[in-house]
Coordinates of C-alpha atoms and ligand atoms in Angstrom, one line a residue:
M216 CA 193.7 49.7 -237.6
K217 CA 195.5 53.0 -238.4
V218 CA 198.8 54.0 -239.7
M219 CA 200.8 56.6 -237.8
K220 CA 203.8 57.8 -239.9
F221 CA 206.7 60.3 -238.3
G222 CA 209.2 62.1 -240.3
G223 CA 212.9 62.3 -239.6
T224 CA 212.5 65.6 -237.6
S225 CA 209.8 63.9 -235.5
V226 CA 212.4 61.1 -234.1
G227 CA 215.5 63.4 -234.6
K228 CA 215.9 64.3 -231.2
P229 CA 215.8 61.7 -227.9
Q230 CA 213.0 64.1 -226.5
R231 CA 211.1 64.1 -230.1
M232 CA 211.2 60.3 -230.1
Q233 CA 209.9 60.3 -226.6
E234 CA 207.0 62.1 -227.3
V235 CA 206.4 60.2 -230.4
A236 CA 206.0 57.0 -227.9
S237 CA 203.4 59.0 -225.7
L238 CA 201.6 59.9 -229.1
V239 CA 201.3 56.3 -230.3
T240 CA 200.2 55.0 -227.0
R241 CA 197.6 57.8 -226.1
D242 CA 194.7 55.6 -227.1
D243 CA 194.0 51.9 -227.6
E244 CA 193.3 51.5 -231.6
P245 CA 195.7 48.7 -232.7
K246 CA 198.1 50.9 -235.2
I247 CA 201.2 50.2 -237.6
V248 CA 203.6 53.0 -236.7
V249 CA 206.0 53.8 -239.6
L250 CA 209.3 55.8 -238.8
S251 CA 211.7 57.6 -241.0
A252 CA 215.4 57.4 -240.3
L253 CA 216.7 60.3 -237.7
S254 CA 216.8 63.9 -239.5
G255 CA 219.9 64.0 -241.3
T256 CA 220.8 60.3 -241.2
T257 CA 219.8 59.4 -244.8
N258 CA 221.8 62.8 -246.1
A259 CA 224.8 61.4 -243.9
L260 CA 224.5 58.0 -245.3
V261 CA 224.3 59.3 -249.1
E262 CA 227.5 61.2 -248.5
I263 CA 229.1 58.1 -247.0
S264 CA 228.0 56.1 -250.2
E265 CA 229.5 59.1 -252.2
S266 CA 232.6 58.7 -250.6
L267 CA 232.9 55.0 -250.8
A268 CA 231.6 55.1 -254.8
N269 CA 234.7 58.0 -255.4
G270 CA 236.9 55.5 -253.9
D271 CA 237.9 57.7 -250.8
R272 CA 237.6 55.4 -247.9
N273 CA 239.5 57.7 -245.4
T274 CA 236.5 60.4 -245.8
A275 CA 234.1 57.6 -245.7
K276 CA 235.5 56.4 -242.4
Q277 CA 235.5 59.8 -240.8
Q278 CA 231.6 60.1 -242.1
I279 CA 230.9 56.6 -240.5
D280 CA 232.6 57.6 -237.2
S281 CA 231.0 61.0 -236.9
L282 CA 227.5 59.3 -237.6
H283 CA 228.5 56.6 -234.7
G284 CA 229.1 59.7 -232.2
H285 CA 226.0 61.3 -233.1
Y286 CA 223.9 58.0 -232.3
Q287 CA 226.0 57.3 -229.3
N288 CA 224.9 61.0 -227.8
F289 CA 221.2 60.0 -229.0
I290 CA 220.8 56.8 -227.1
T291 CA 222.5 58.1 -224.1
A292 CA 219.9 61.0 -223.6
L293 CA 217.1 58.8 -224.9
L294 CA 217.3 55.7 -222.6
K295 CA 217.6 55.6 -218.6
T296 CA 218.3 51.8 -217.6
E297 CA 221.8 50.0 -218.0
S298 CA 220.0 47.0 -219.7
A299 CA 218.3 49.5 -222.3
L300 CA 221.6 51.1 -223.1
H301 CA 223.2 47.8 -223.4
K302 CA 220.8 46.8 -226.0
A303 CA 221.1 50.0 -227.8
N304 CA 224.9 49.6 -227.8
I305 CA 224.5 46.1 -229.3
V306 CA 222.2 47.6 -232.2
L307 CA 224.6 50.4 -232.8
N308 CA 227.7 48.0 -233.1
E309 CA 225.8 45.7 -235.5
H310 CA 225.0 48.6 -237.7
F311 CA 228.3 50.6 -237.5
E312 CA 230.0 47.4 -237.9
F313 CA 228.6 46.6 -241.0
L314 CA 229.3 50.2 -242.4
T315 CA 232.9 49.9 -241.4
I316 CA 233.0 46.4 -243.0
I317 CA 231.7 47.8 -246.3
L318 CA 234.6 49.9 -246.4
K319 CA 236.6 47.2 -247.7
I320 CA 234.3 45.8 -250.3
S321 CA 233.8 47.2 -253.9
F322 CA 231.1 49.7 -254.3
S323 CA 228.1 48.7 -256.2
E324 CA 224.5 49.9 -256.5
A325 CA 223.3 46.9 -254.5
L326 CA 225.8 48.3 -251.6
N327 CA 224.6 51.9 -251.9
K328 CA 220.9 50.6 -251.3
D329 CA 222.2 48.4 -248.1
I330 CA 223.7 51.8 -246.6
L331 CA 220.8 54.0 -247.4
A332 CA 218.5 51.6 -245.6
Q333 CA 220.4 51.7 -242.3
G334 CA 218.8 55.0 -241.2
E335 CA 215.5 53.4 -240.9
L336 CA 217.0 50.2 -239.4
L337 CA 218.4 52.3 -236.8
S338 CA 215.5 54.4 -235.6
T339 CA 212.9 51.7 -235.5
K340 CA 215.1 49.4 -233.5
L341 CA 216.1 52.3 -231.2
F342 CA 212.3 53.2 -230.5
C343 CA 211.4 49.7 -230.0
I344 CA 214.3 49.8 -227.2
Y345 CA 212.6 52.8 -225.7
L346 CA 209.3 51.3 -225.7
E347 CA 210.3 48.3 -223.9
E348 CA 212.2 50.3 -221.4
S349 CA 208.9 52.2 -220.9
G350 CA 206.9 48.8 -220.4
T351 CA 205.0 49.4 -223.6
D352 CA 204.2 46.1 -225.5
H353 CA 204.9 46.3 -229.3
V354 CA 206.2 44.1 -232.3
L355 CA 208.6 45.5 -234.6
L356 CA 207.8 44.4 -238.1
P357 CA 210.6 44.3 -240.7
A358 CA 209.5 46.3 -243.6
L359 CA 212.1 44.0 -245.7
D360 CA 209.5 41.1 -244.8
F361 CA 206.6 42.8 -246.6
M362 CA 207.5 45.7 -248.8
T363 CA 208.2 44.8 -251.8
I364 CA 208.5 46.2 -255.5
D365 CA 208.6 44.8 -258.7
V366 CA 210.9 44.9 -261.9
H367 CA 209.6 48.4 -262.4
D368 CA 210.2 49.7 -259.1
E369 CA 206.4 49.8 -258.4
P370 CA 205.2 48.5 -255.1
Q371 CA 202.4 46.2 -255.6
V372 CA 199.7 46.6 -252.7
G373 CA 198.3 43.1 -253.3
T374 CA 201.6 41.4 -252.3
I375 CA 202.2 43.9 -249.6
K376 CA 198.6 43.0 -248.4
V377 CA 198.9 39.2 -248.4
K378 CA 202.5 39.5 -246.8
L379 CA 201.2 42.0 -244.0
A380 CA 198.1 40.0 -243.1
Q381 CA 200.5 37.0 -242.5
L382 CA 202.7 39.0 -240.3
L383 CA 199.7 40.6 -238.2
Q384 CA 198.2 37.1 -238.0
K385 CA 201.1 35.8 -236.2
N386 CA 200.7 38.5 -233.8
K387 CA 196.8 38.6 -233.2
D388 CA 197.3 39.7 -229.6
K389 CA 199.3 42.6 -230.3
K390 CA 198.1 46.3 -230.8
L391 CA 201.1 48.2 -231.6
F392 CA 203.3 47.6 -234.6
I393 CA 206.6 49.6 -235.5
T394 CA 208.1 49.4 -238.9
Q395 CA 210.3 51.2 -241.4
G396 CA 209.6 53.7 -243.6
Y397 CA 211.1 53.8 -247.2
I398 CA 212.9 50.7 -247.4
C399 CA 211.7 47.5 -249.1
R400 CA 212.7 44.6 -251.2
N401 CA 213.2 44.7 -255.3
A402 CA 212.1 41.9 -257.7
R403 CA 215.7 40.4 -257.2
G404 CA 215.3 39.9 -253.3
E405 CA 218.0 42.8 -252.7
V406 CA 217.3 45.7 -250.3
D407 CA 215.9 48.7 -252.0
N408 CA 214.0 51.7 -251.4
L409 CA 210.7 53.6 -252.4
K410 CA 213.3 56.9 -253.3
R411 CA 214.1 59.8 -250.9
G412 CA 211.0 61.0 -248.8
G413 CA 209.4 57.8 -249.5
S414 CA 208.6 57.0 -245.9
D415 CA 205.2 58.7 -246.4
Y416 CA 204.6 56.3 -249.6
S417 CA 205.4 53.3 -247.3
A418 CA 202.8 54.7 -244.7
S419 CA 200.2 55.1 -247.5
L420 CA 200.8 51.8 -248.8
I421 CA 200.5 50.1 -245.5
A422 CA 197.4 51.9 -245.0
A423 CA 195.9 50.7 -248.3
A424 CA 197.3 47.0 -247.8
I425 CA 195.3 47.0 -244.3
N426 CA 192.5 49.0 -245.1
A427 CA 193.4 51.2 -242.4
S428 CA 190.8 53.7 -240.8
V429 CA 193.1 56.7 -241.4
C430 CA 196.7 57.2 -242.5
E431 CA 198.3 59.9 -240.1
I432 CA 201.4 61.4 -241.4
W433 CA 203.0 63.3 -238.7
T434 CA 205.6 66.0 -239.2
D435 CA 206.7 69.3 -237.9
I436 CA 204.1 71.6 -239.5
D437 CA 200.1 71.6 -238.9
G438 CA 199.2 70.7 -242.1
M439 CA 199.2 71.7 -245.7
H440 CA 199.6 75.6 -246.0
N441 CA 198.0 77.8 -248.2
N442 CA 201.3 78.8 -249.3
D443 CA 205.1 78.2 -248.6
P444 CA 205.8 79.3 -245.1
R445 CA 209.7 79.6 -245.8
V446 CA 208.9 82.3 -248.5
V447 CA 205.9 84.3 -247.2
K448 CA 205.3 85.4 -243.8
K449 CA 201.8 84.6 -243.1
T450 CA 200.2 81.2 -244.4
V451 CA 197.2 79.3 -242.9
P452 CA 196.7 75.6 -242.5
I453 CA 194.1 74.1 -245.1
E454 CA 191.5 72.0 -243.0
Q455 CA 190.2 69.9 -245.6
M456 CA 191.1 69.2 -249.2
S457 CA 190.8 66.3 -251.9
F458 CA 193.2 63.6 -253.0
D459 CA 193.2 65.3 -256.5
E460 CA 194.1 68.9 -254.8
A461 CA 196.7 67.0 -252.4
A462 CA 198.4 65.5 -255.5
E463 CA 198.7 68.7 -257.4
L464 CA 200.1 70.6 -254.5
A465 CA 202.5 67.5 -253.3
Y466 CA 203.7 67.1 -257.1
F467 CA 203.9 70.7 -257.5
G468 CA 206.3 71.8 -254.6
A469 CA 204.4 71.2 -251.2
K470 CA 207.1 69.5 -249.4
I471 CA 204.9 68.3 -246.6
L472 CA 204.0 65.0 -248.6
H473 CA 205.7 62.7 -251.0
P474 CA 203.7 63.0 -254.1
A475 CA 203.5 59.2 -254.7
S476 CA 202.1 58.8 -251.6
I477 CA 198.6 59.9 -252.7
W478 CA 197.5 57.0 -255.1
P479 CA 197.5 54.3 -252.6
A480 CA 195.2 55.9 -250.2
Q481 CA 193.0 57.4 -252.9
T482 CA 192.7 54.0 -254.8
Y483 CA 191.8 52.3 -251.4
K484 CA 189.8 55.3 -250.1
I485 CA 192.0 55.9 -246.9
P486 CA 191.5 58.9 -245.5
V487 CA 194.9 60.7 -245.0
R488 CA 195.4 63.1 -242.0
L489 CA 198.6 65.6 -241.9
L490 CA 199.5 66.5 -238.3
N491 CA 202.2 68.3 -236.2
T492 CA 204.1 66.2 -233.7
M493 CA 205.3 69.9 -231.8
E494 CA 201.6 70.8 -231.7
P495 CA 199.5 67.5 -231.5
T496 CA 196.2 69.2 -230.7
A497 CA 196.3 71.4 -233.9
K498 CA 193.7 70.0 -236.6
G499 CA 196.1 69.8 -239.4
T500 CA 194.8 68.8 -242.7
L501 CA 192.3 65.9 -244.0
I502 CA 192.6 64.6 -247.5
T503 CA 189.4 62.7 -248.4
E504 CA 187.7 62.3 -251.9
E505 CA 185.7 65.4 -250.9
A506 CA 187.3 68.9 -251.5
G507 CA 185.3 70.3 -248.6
S508 CA 185.1 73.7 -250.5
V509 CA 185.3 75.1 -254.0
G510 CA 187.8 77.9 -255.0
V511 CA 191.5 78.3 -254.6
K512 CA 193.0 76.5 -251.7
A513 CA 196.9 77.1 -252.1
V514 CA 199.9 78.0 -254.1
A515 CA 202.9 76.0 -254.4
A516 CA 206.3 76.3 -256.3
K517 CA 208.4 73.8 -257.9
D518 CA 212.2 74.7 -258.5
N519 CA 214.7 73.6 -260.8
I520 CA 212.6 73.3 -264.0
I521 CA 213.9 73.4 -267.4
A522 CA 211.7 74.4 -270.3
I523 CA 212.4 72.9 -273.7
R524 CA 210.9 74.6 -276.8
I525 CA 210.6 72.6 -280.1
K526 CA 210.0 74.8 -283.1
S527 CA 209.3 73.3 -286.5
S528 CA 207.2 74.2 -289.4
R529 CA 206.7 70.6 -290.2
M530 CA 204.6 70.7 -287.1
L531 CA 201.9 72.5 -289.3
L532 CA 198.7 70.2 -289.8
A533 CA 201.1 67.3 -289.1
Y534 CA 199.6 64.7 -286.9
G535 CA 202.2 62.1 -284.8
F536 CA 204.4 65.0 -284.1
L537 CA 204.0 65.3 -280.6
R538 CA 204.0 61.3 -280.1
K539 CA 207.4 61.6 -281.7
I540 CA 208.6 64.0 -279.1
F541 CA 207.2 62.3 -276.1
E542 CA 208.6 59.0 -277.4
V543 CA 212.3 60.9 -276.9
F544 CA 211.4 61.7 -273.3
E545 CA 209.8 58.4 -272.6
K546 CA 213.1 56.9 -273.7
Y547 CA 215.1 58.5 -271.3
R548 CA 212.5 58.0 -268.5
T549 CA 212.2 61.8 -268.0
P550 CA 208.5 62.8 -267.0
I551 CA 207.1 65.9 -268.4
D552 CA 205.4 68.4 -266.2
M553 CA 203.9 71.4 -268.2
I554 CA 203.3 71.6 -271.9
T555 CA 202.0 74.2 -274.2
T556 CA 201.6 74.3 -277.7
S557 CA 201.0 76.5 -280.7
E558 CA 200.7 75.3 -284.3
V559 CA 204.5 75.7 -284.9
A560 CA 205.8 75.1 -281.7
V561 CA 205.5 73.0 -278.3
T562 CA 207.2 74.0 -275.2
L563 CA 207.6 71.6 -272.3
T564 CA 209.3 71.5 -269.1
I565 CA 211.4 68.7 -267.0
D566 CA 212.6 68.8 -263.6
S567 CA 215.9 66.9 -264.4
D568 CA 218.8 67.6 -266.3
L569 CA 220.2 63.9 -266.0
H570 CA 219.7 63.2 -269.8
L571 CA 219.2 66.6 -270.9
N572 CA 222.0 66.4 -273.6
D573 CA 220.8 63.1 -274.9
I574 CA 217.3 64.6 -275.2
L575 CA 218.4 67.5 -277.2
K576 CA 220.4 65.5 -279.4
E577 CA 217.5 63.3 -280.2
L578 CA 215.2 66.4 -280.7
E579 CA 217.4 67.7 -283.3
P580 CA 215.7 66.1 -286.1
F581 CA 212.2 67.5 -285.2
G582 CA 213.3 71.3 -285.4
T583 CA 215.1 73.9 -283.5
T584 CA 215.4 73.7 -279.7
E585 CA 215.7 76.4 -277.2
V586 CA 216.5 75.5 -273.5
D587 CA 215.9 77.7 -270.4
K588 CA 216.9 76.5 -267.3
N589 CA 216.4 78.0 -263.9
Q590 CA 212.6 78.2 -264.1
V591 CA 210.0 77.6 -261.3
I592 CA 206.6 76.5 -262.2
I593 CA 204.1 78.0 -259.8
S594 CA 200.8 76.3 -259.6
V595 CA 197.7 77.5 -257.9
V596 CA 195.4 74.6 -256.7
G597 CA 191.8 74.6 -255.8
N598 CA 188.6 72.5 -256.4
E599 CA 187.1 73.5 -259.9
I600 CA 189.2 76.7 -259.9
S601 CA 189.2 76.8 -263.4
Q602 CA 185.3 77.3 -263.4
T603 CA 185.8 79.8 -260.7
E604 CA 184.3 83.3 -261.8
D605 CA 187.2 86.0 -262.1
I606 CA 189.9 83.7 -261.3
I607 CA 192.1 84.6 -264.3
K608 CA 191.6 88.3 -263.7
K609 CA 192.5 88.0 -260.1
L610 CA 195.5 85.6 -260.9
F611 CA 197.2 87.8 -263.6
G612 CA 195.8 90.9 -261.8
S613 CA 197.9 90.2 -258.9
I614 CA 201.4 89.7 -260.7
V615 CA 201.0 92.2 -263.7
N616 CA 204.6 93.3 -263.1
I617 CA 205.9 89.6 -263.4
P618 CA 206.8 88.0 -266.9
V619 CA 205.4 84.8 -267.2
R620 CA 207.0 82.1 -269.7
M621 CA 204.2 79.5 -270.0
V622 CA 200.5 79.0 -268.7
S623 CA 198.9 75.8 -268.4
Y624 CA 195.1 76.3 -267.9
G625 CA 192.4 73.6 -268.0
G626 CA 194.5 70.5 -267.8
S627 CA 193.1 69.6 -264.8
P628 CA 190.0 71.8 -263.5
H629 CA 192.0 72.1 -260.0
N630 CA 195.2 73.4 -261.0
I631 CA 196.3 76.6 -263.1
S632 CA 200.3 76.5 -263.6
L633 CA 202.4 79.2 -264.7
L634 CA 206.2 79.1 -265.4
T635 CA 208.7 82.0 -264.8
D636 CA 212.3 82.7 -264.1
A637 CA 213.5 81.4 -261.0
G638 CA 214.5 84.8 -259.6
H639 CA 210.7 85.7 -259.4
K640 CA 209.8 83.1 -257.3
V641 CA 209.8 85.0 -254.0
Q642 CA 208.0 87.7 -255.5
I643 CA 205.6 85.9 -257.1
L644 CA 204.5 83.7 -254.2
Q645 CA 204.1 87.1 -252.0
Q646 CA 202.0 88.8 -254.6
L647 CA 199.9 85.7 -254.8
N648 CA 199.5 85.6 -251.0
K649 CA 198.0 88.9 -251.2
G650 CA 196.3 88.7 -254.4
M651 CA 194.6 85.3 -253.8
F652 CA 194.3 85.2 -250.0
G653 CA 194.3 88.7 -248.9
L654 CA 197.5 87.7 -246.7
E655 CA 200.6 89.5 -246.5
Ligands
LIG215 N1 214.9 58.6 -244.8 C1 214.5 58.8 -245.9 C2 214.9 60.2 -246.5 O1 215.3 61.0 -245.7 C3 213.1 58.4 -246.2 C4 211.9 59.7 -245.6 O2 212.5 60.0 -244.5 O3 210.9 59.6 -246.1 O4 214.6 60.5 -247.7
LIG216 MG1 209.3 63.4 -245.6

């Protein structure tokens, strides 16, 4: 059995959704199809939720009506028959009525999660109506019946496996299953989600739970590229890479794959294929345990980085100093991305300013702190690159004119990261494209 996940742009237009239907019926292999919300929907739901949180019901009402209009046009173009349109209208009424009713309820975090879940519920139901209209046998598996997270918001593959196996067992004779990405149930049994962009994570968890032959992630680009196509003119897709390389790239800026989606596939040894809905015959990128080749594969940039330097003569010859500093970040659940140390100072980076003031306050007893906002991490990723001959010469040789604030080398053999001012991002990515890949 395989898993095929389609992102928001792949189902965002009626014609695209129809193409997805033909992609999932191309072959006979049993499959679970995981869908995101139509592109733009989750953002719209976030806005509706924000309006409600601010007590601005009029704005929320307008936002709901405009989203409803969008879906009305969508189904008209998607479906042909009266009866399918009738069913789709019932689905829209059900979900938009829910959104209208919540206008009258007082806002809460649980309600917010319910609002955010509407996108995936709608996309999968409409897709199923289209499949039915085209005479394609299928089953809708509600993600809320099997995708669960524990008290620490961590999905438990073991539990998902048992629940999913039961549901599949009930439909033994079926081959095509449709489910929602992103949404899940939390430990309190409430509707929750796997965080923005989490549909990839859903797909990978499902693939791990059913021991899938492959987890296909269908997007609007032909795989992971060697550089950011939005920033540099010429990029090339990477045919094969390891989970380790993919994890580095996904975490350090490649938007194509949610970073959390790597571990389930890697742990359960499920190959992941990144494919393009607009160009289904393109090879895309295959991610497996093996890297395929040694050497630099890609560069990526992670934006909105904050660097914090903590300087203290007490660090000299002391032990336990770093632990105390790390505990502050742990307390505020703020992950550290990069770290470099000297004997009297340590600099580390974070990607969220949510708790910055509290963190700085708690760091005060340890020394003086300096903060640089608007930084960007540039990561150069490739299997065993830290051992690749001349890598440093080539890397720094191609960016001699750009001031580098911090360097991380050797943490992982597959990654060298630099920190620089956000203003240098475009230039550094362009120069690395030329220097490391010979591409303009
Ligand atoms: N619809 C959700 C989002 O936009 C999940 C996803 O698309 O992966 O974040
Ligand atoms: Mg995505």
